[in-house]
Coordinates of C-alpha atoms (C1' of nucleotides) in Angstrom, one line a residue:
Chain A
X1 CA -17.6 -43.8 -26.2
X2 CA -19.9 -41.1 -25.2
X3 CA -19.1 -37.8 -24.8
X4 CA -20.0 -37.7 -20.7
X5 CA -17.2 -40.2 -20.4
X6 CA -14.6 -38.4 -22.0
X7 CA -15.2 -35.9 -19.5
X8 CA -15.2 -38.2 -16.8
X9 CA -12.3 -39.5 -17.9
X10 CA -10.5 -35.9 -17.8
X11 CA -11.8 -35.2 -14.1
X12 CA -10.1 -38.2 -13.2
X13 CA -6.8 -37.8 -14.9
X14 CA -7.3 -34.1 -13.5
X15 CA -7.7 -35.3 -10.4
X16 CA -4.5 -37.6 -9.9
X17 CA -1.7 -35.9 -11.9
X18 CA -3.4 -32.4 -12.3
X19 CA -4.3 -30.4 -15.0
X20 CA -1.3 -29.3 -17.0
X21 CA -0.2 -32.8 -16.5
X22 CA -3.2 -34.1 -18.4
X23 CA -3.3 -33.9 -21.8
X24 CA -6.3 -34.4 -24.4
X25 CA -3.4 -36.9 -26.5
X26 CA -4.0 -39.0 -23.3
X27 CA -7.3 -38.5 -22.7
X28 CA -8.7 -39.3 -26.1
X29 CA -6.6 -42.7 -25.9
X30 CA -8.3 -43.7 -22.4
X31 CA -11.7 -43.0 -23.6
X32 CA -10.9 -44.7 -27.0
X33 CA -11.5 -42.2 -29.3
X34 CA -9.1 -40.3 -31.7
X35 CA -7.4 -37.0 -30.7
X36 CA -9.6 -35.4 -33.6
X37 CA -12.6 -36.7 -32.5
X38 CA -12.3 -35.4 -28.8
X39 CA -11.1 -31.8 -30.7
X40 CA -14.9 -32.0 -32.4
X41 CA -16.5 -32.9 -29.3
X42 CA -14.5 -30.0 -27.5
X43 CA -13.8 -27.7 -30.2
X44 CA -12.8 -25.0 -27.1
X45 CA -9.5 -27.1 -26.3
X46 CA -8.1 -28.0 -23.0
X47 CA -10.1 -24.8 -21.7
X48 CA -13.2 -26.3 -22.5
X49 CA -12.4 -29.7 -21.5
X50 CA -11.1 -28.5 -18.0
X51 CA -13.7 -26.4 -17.5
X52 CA -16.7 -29.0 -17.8
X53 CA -14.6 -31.8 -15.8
X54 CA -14.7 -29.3 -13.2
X55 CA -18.8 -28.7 -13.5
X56 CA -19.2 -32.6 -13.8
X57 CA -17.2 -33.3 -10.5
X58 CA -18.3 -30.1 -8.7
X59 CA -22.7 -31.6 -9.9
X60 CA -21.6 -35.2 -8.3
X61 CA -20.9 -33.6 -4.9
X62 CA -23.4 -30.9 -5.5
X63 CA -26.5 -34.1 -5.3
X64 CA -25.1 -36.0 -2.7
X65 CA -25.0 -32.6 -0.4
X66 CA -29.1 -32.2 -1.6
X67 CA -29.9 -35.4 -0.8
X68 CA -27.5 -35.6 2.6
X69 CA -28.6 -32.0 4.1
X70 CA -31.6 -32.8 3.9
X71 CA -31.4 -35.0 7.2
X72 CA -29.6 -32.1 8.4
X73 CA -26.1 -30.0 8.2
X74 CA -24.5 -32.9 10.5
X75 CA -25.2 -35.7 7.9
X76 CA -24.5 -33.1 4.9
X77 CA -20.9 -32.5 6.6
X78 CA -20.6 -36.0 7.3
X79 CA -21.3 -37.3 3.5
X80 CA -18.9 -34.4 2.2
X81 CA -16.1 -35.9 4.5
X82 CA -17.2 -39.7 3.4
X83 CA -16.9 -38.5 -0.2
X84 CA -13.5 -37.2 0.0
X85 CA -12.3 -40.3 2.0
X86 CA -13.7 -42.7 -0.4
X87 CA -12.0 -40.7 -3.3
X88 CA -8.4 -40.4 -1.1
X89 CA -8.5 -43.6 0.6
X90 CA -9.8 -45.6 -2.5
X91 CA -7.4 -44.7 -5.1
X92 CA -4.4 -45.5 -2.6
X93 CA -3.7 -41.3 -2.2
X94 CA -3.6 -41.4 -5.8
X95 CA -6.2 -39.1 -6.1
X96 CA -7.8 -36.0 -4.8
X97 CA -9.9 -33.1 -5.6
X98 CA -10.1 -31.9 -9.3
X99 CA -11.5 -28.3 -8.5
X100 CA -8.4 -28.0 -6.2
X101 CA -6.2 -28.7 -9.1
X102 CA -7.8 -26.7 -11.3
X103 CA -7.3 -23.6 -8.8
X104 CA -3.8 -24.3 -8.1
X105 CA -2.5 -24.2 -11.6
X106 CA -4.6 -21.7 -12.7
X107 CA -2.7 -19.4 -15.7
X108 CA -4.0 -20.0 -19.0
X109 CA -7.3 -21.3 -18.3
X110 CA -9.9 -18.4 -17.2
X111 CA -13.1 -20.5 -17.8
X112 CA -12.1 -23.2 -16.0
X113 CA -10.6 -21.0 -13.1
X114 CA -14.3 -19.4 -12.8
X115 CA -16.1 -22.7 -13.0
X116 CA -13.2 -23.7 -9.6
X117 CA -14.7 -20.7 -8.0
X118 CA -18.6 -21.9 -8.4
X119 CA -18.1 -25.3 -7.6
X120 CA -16.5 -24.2 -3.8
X121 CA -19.1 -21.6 -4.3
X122 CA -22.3 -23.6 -4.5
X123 CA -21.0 -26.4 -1.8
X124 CA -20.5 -23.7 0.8
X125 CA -23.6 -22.2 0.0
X126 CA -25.9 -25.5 0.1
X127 CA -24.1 -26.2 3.8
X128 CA -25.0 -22.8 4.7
X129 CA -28.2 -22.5 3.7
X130 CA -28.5 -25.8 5.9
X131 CA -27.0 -24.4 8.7
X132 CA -29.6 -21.3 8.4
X133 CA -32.4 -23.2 8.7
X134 CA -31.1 -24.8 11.7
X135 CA -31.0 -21.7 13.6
X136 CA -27.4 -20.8 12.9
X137 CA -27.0 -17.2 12.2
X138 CA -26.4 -16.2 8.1
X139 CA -23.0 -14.7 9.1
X140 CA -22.0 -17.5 11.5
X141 CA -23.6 -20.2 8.7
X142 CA -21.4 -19.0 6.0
X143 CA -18.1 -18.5 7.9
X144 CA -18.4 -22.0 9.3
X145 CA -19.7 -23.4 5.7
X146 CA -16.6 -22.3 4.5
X147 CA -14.4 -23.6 7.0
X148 CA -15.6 -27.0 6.2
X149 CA -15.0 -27.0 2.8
X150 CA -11.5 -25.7 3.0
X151 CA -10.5 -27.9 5.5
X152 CA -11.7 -30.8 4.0
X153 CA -10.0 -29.6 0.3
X154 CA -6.9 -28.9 2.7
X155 CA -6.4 -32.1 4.5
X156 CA -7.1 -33.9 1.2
X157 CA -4.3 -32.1 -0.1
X158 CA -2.2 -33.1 3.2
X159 CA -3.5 -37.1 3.0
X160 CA -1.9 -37.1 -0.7
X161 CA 1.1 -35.9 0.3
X162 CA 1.6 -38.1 4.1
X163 CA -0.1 -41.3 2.2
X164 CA -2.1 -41.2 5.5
X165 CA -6.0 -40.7 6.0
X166 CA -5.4 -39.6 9.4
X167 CA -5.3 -35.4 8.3
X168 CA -9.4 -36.1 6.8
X169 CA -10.0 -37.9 9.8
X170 CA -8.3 -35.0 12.8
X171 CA -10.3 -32.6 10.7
X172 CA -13.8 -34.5 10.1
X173 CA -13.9 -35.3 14.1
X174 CA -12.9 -32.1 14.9
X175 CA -15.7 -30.0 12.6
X176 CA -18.3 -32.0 13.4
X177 CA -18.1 -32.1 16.9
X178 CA -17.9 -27.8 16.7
X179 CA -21.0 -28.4 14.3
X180 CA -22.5 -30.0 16.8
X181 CA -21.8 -28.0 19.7
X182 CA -22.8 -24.7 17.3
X183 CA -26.3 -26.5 16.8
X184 CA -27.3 -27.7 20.0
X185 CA -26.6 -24.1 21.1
X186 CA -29.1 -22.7 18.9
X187 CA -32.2 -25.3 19.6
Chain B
X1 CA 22.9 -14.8 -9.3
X2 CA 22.8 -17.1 -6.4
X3 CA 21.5 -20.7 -5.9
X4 CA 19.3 -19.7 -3.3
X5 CA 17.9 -17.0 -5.7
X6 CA 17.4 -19.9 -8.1
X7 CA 15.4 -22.0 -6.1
X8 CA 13.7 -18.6 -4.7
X9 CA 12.6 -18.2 -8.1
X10 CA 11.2 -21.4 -8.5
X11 CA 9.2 -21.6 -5.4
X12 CA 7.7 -18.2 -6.6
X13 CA 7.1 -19.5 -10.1
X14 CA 5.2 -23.2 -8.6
X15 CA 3.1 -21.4 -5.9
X16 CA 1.6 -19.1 -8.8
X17 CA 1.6 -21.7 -11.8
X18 CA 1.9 -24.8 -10.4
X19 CA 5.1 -27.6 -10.7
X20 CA 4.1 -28.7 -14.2
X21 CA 4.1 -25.1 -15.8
X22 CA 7.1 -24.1 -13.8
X23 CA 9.7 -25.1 -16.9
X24 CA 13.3 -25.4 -15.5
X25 CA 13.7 -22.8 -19.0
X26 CA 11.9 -20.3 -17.7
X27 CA 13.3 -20.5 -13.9
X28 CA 16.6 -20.2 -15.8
X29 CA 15.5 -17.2 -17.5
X30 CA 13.8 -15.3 -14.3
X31 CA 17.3 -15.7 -12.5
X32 CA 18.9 -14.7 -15.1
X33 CA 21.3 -18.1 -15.3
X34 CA 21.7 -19.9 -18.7
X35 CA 20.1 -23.1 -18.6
X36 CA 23.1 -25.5 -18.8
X37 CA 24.4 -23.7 -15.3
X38 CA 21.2 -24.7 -14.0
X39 CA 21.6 -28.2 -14.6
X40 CA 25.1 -28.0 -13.2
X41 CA 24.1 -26.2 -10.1
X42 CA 20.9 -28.8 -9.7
X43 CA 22.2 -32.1 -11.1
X44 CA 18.7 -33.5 -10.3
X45 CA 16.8 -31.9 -12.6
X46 CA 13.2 -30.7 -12.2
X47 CA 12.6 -33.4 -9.2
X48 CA 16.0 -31.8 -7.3
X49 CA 14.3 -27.7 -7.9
X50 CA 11.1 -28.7 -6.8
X51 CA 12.4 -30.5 -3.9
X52 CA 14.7 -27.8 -2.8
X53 CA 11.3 -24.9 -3.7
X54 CA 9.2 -26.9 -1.2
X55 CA 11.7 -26.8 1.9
X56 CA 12.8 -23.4 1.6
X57 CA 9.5 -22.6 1.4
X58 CA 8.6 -24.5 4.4
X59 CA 11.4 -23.6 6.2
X60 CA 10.7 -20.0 5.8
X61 CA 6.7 -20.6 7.7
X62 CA 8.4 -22.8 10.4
X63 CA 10.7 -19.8 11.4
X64 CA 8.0 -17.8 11.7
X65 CA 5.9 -20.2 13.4
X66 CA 9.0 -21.1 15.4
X67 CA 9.4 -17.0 16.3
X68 CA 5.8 -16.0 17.1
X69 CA 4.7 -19.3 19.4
X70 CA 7.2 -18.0 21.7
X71 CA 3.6 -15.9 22.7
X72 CA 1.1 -19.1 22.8
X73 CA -1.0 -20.9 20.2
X74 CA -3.7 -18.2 19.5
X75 CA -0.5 -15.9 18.5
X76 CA 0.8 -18.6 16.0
X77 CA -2.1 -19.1 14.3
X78 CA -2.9 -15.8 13.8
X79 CA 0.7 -15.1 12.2
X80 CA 0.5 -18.5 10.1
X81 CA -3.4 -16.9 9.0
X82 CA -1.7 -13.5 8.2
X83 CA 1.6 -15.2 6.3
X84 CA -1.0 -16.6 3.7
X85 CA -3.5 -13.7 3.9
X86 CA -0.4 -11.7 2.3
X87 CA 0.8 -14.2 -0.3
X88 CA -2.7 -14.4 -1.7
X89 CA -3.6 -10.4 -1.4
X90 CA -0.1 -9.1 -1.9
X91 CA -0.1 -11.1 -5.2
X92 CA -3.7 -10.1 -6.4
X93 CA -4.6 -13.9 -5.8
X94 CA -2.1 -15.1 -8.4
X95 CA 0.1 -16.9 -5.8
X96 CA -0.9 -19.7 -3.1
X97 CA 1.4 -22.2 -1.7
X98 CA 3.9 -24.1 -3.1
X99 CA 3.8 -27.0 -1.1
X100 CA 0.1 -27.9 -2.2
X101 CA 1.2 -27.1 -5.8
X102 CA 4.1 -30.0 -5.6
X103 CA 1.2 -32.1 -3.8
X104 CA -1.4 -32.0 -5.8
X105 CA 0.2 -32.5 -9.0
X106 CA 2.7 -35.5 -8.2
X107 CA 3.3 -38.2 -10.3
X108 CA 6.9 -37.9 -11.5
X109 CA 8.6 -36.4 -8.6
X110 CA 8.4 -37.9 -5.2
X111 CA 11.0 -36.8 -3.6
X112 CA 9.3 -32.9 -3.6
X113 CA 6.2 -35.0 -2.4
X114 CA 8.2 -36.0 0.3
X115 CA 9.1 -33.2 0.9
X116 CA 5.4 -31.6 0.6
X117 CA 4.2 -34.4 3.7
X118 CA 7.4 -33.2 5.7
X119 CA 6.1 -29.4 5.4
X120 CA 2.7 -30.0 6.4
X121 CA 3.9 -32.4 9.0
X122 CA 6.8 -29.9 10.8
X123 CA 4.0 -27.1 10.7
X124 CA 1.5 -29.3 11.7
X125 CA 3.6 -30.8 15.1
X126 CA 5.2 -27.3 15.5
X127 CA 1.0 -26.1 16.5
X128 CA 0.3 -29.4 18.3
X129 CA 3.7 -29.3 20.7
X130 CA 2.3 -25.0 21.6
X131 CA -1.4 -26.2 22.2
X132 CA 0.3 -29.3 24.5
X133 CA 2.3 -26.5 26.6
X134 CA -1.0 -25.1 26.7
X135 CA -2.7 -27.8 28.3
X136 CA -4.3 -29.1 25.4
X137 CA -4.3 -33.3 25.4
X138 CA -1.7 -34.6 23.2
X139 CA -4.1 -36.3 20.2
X140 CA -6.9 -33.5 20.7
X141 CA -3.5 -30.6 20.4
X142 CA -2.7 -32.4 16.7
X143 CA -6.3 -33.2 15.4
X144 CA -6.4 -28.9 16.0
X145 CA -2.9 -28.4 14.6
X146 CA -4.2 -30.4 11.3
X147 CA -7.3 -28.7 11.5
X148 CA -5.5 -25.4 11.4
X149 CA -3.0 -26.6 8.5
X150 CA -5.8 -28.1 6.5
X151 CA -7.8 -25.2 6.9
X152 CA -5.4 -22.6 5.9
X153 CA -4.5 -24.6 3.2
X154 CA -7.9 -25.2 1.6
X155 CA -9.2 -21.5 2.0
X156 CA -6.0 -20.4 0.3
X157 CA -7.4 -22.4 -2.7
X158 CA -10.6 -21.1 -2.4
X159 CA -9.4 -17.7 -2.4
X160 CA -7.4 -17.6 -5.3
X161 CA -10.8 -19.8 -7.2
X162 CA -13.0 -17.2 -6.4
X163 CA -10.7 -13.6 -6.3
X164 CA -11.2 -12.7 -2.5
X165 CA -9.8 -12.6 0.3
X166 CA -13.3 -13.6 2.8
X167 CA -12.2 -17.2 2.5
X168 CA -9.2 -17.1 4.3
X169 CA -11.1 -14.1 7.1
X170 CA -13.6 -16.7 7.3
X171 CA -11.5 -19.7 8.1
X172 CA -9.5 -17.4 10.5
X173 CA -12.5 -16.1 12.7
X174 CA -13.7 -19.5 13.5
X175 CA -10.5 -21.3 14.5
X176 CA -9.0 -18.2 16.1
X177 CA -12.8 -18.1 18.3
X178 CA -12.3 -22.2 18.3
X179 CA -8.7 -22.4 20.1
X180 CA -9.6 -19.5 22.5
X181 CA -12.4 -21.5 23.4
X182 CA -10.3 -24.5 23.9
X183 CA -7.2 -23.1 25.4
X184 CA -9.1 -20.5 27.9
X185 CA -11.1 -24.1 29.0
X186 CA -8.1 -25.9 30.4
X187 CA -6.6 -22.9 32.0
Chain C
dG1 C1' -19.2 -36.7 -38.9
dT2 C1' -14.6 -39.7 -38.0
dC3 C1' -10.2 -40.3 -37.9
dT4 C1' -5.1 -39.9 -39.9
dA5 C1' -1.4 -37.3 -40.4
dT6 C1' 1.1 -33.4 -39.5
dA7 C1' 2.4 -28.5 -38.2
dC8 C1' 4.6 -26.1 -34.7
dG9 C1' 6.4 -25.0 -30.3
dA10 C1' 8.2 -26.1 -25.9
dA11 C1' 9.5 -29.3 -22.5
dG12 C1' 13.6 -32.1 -19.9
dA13 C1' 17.9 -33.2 -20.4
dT14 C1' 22.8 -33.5 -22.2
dA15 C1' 27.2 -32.9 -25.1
dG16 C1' 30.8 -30.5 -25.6
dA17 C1' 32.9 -25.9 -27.0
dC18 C1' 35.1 -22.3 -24.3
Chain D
dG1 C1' 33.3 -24.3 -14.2
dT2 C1' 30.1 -21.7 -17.7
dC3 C1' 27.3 -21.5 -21.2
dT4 C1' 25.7 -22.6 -26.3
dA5 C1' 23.7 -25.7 -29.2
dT6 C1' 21.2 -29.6 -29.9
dC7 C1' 18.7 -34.3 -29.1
dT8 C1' 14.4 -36.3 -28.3
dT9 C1' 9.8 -36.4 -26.7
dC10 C1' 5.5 -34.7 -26.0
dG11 C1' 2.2 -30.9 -25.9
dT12 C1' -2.0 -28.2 -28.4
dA13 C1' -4.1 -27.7 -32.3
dT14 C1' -5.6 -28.3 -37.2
dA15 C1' -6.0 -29.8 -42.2
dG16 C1' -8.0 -32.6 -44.9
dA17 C1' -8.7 -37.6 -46.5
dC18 C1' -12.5 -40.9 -46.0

DNA sequence: GTCTATACGAAGATAGAC
DNA sequence: GTCTATCTTCGTATAGAC
């Protein structure tokens, strides 16, 4: 089993229980390889681990936003929401966003913490930088940038907890119609 | 010590470390309360704690929700903005909220998930029933009242990720700007 | 380079002495 | 009713046989 996987299998496990709830005993077994083996391919531990389970999810989102914005921040925003319900609404509220785990339990993980902090750092960025070059202005790009990546982390969080979509959904009608309205203004 | 103090404790300890690292041992400890008396006092165990962290929490926001509505929406949502503003500065971004803690790391415990969706859901309706007397239509008042829950929520996250406090400014400036918008329309 | 076996600590929970 | 001592399981991590 090749090392990518056994990172893909940690986001995931990250991702539905969390991280402290995760542990490399459990990991190893669902990739198939020995507890030793994943301490050689990781010889930084659970910090290690965490930390590039974080860069893998954060890169996944990171190319669909590339590819999305480039039709526009509308589409962008709309693909971020469509990623986050797929990921909710597919695993039956099992699961939800692995950056926002990471962040919440925080403590003994530094590297990890950091990599949390670039991931919601490079998706606002990439919708702002969109916005800018649709006429929006750089302070009013990036406030509203991240507005829609917290909500969407937030209401995530919420549709976990209600075992309803409905929260992604209020918030994903409601930001893109203010996108919208914010755009139109400025062509 | 008292059992409010105990469960005090423990929603301190999950908001800043998370459920799983939040060790019925060390809540003990912190209230000073040999373990055993903790067990007696929460025959429940870990599930009962966490249960009991999330709705004092929660209760403690839907006073003060409850409190500063009395003036309208816009006055609500900037005290619910400025209740998480201080957790996450007055704590040098170590703490965030306990209720997306329980949420986000699940699994063995669903009756503090349960009690997780009945937090977001109180705070939620508690917004949507001020923007109604406000003149706001009923589904558009809860789509914003999620919006503003979600949003909170998420930039709380993303504060404590990336060690400042613009997230949760950010998030604030555009829905404060976005409800007087919407309020001042239907007056 | 791969994996087995194990060291060591801490978790949840309980039994039972006071 | 209060607390000490302990049971059992599982965590991270490593040593060292193949």
């Amino acid at each position: 089993m090749s090392r990518e996987q056994i990172v893909a299998g940690a986001a995931d496990m990250i991702r539905r229980r969390g991280l402290n709830a995760t542990s490399i005993r459990e990991v190893a077994k669902h990739a198939g390889t020995p507890l030793g083996s994943t301490y050689h391919y990781f010889p930084g531990g659970k910090n290690q681990l965490a930390t590039e389970a974080v860069r893998l999810s954060a890169e996944i989102v990171t190319r669909v936003l590339d590819k999305k914005l480039r039709q526009g921040p509308a589409e962008g925003v709309r693909a971020f929401f469509g990623l986050w319900r797929e990921v909710v609404a597919g695993t039956d509220f099992q699961a939800g966003c692995p950056v926002v785990a990471v962040a919440v339990e925080e403590a003994a993980h530094p590297e990890a913490l950091a990599a949390s902090a670039e991931a919601f750092r490079a998706w606002s960025r990439q919708l702002a930088e969109s916005l800018e070059q649709h006429g929006v202005e750089a302070r009013r790009a990036a406030q509203l940038a991240t507005l829609v990546v917290g909500a969407a982390e937030g209401a995530v969080v919420m549709c976990r907890a209600q075992r309803s979509i409905q929260p992604l959904d209020d918030v994903a009608a409601e930001l893109t119609a203010l996108l919208e309205s914010v755009i139109s203004a400025r062509t």
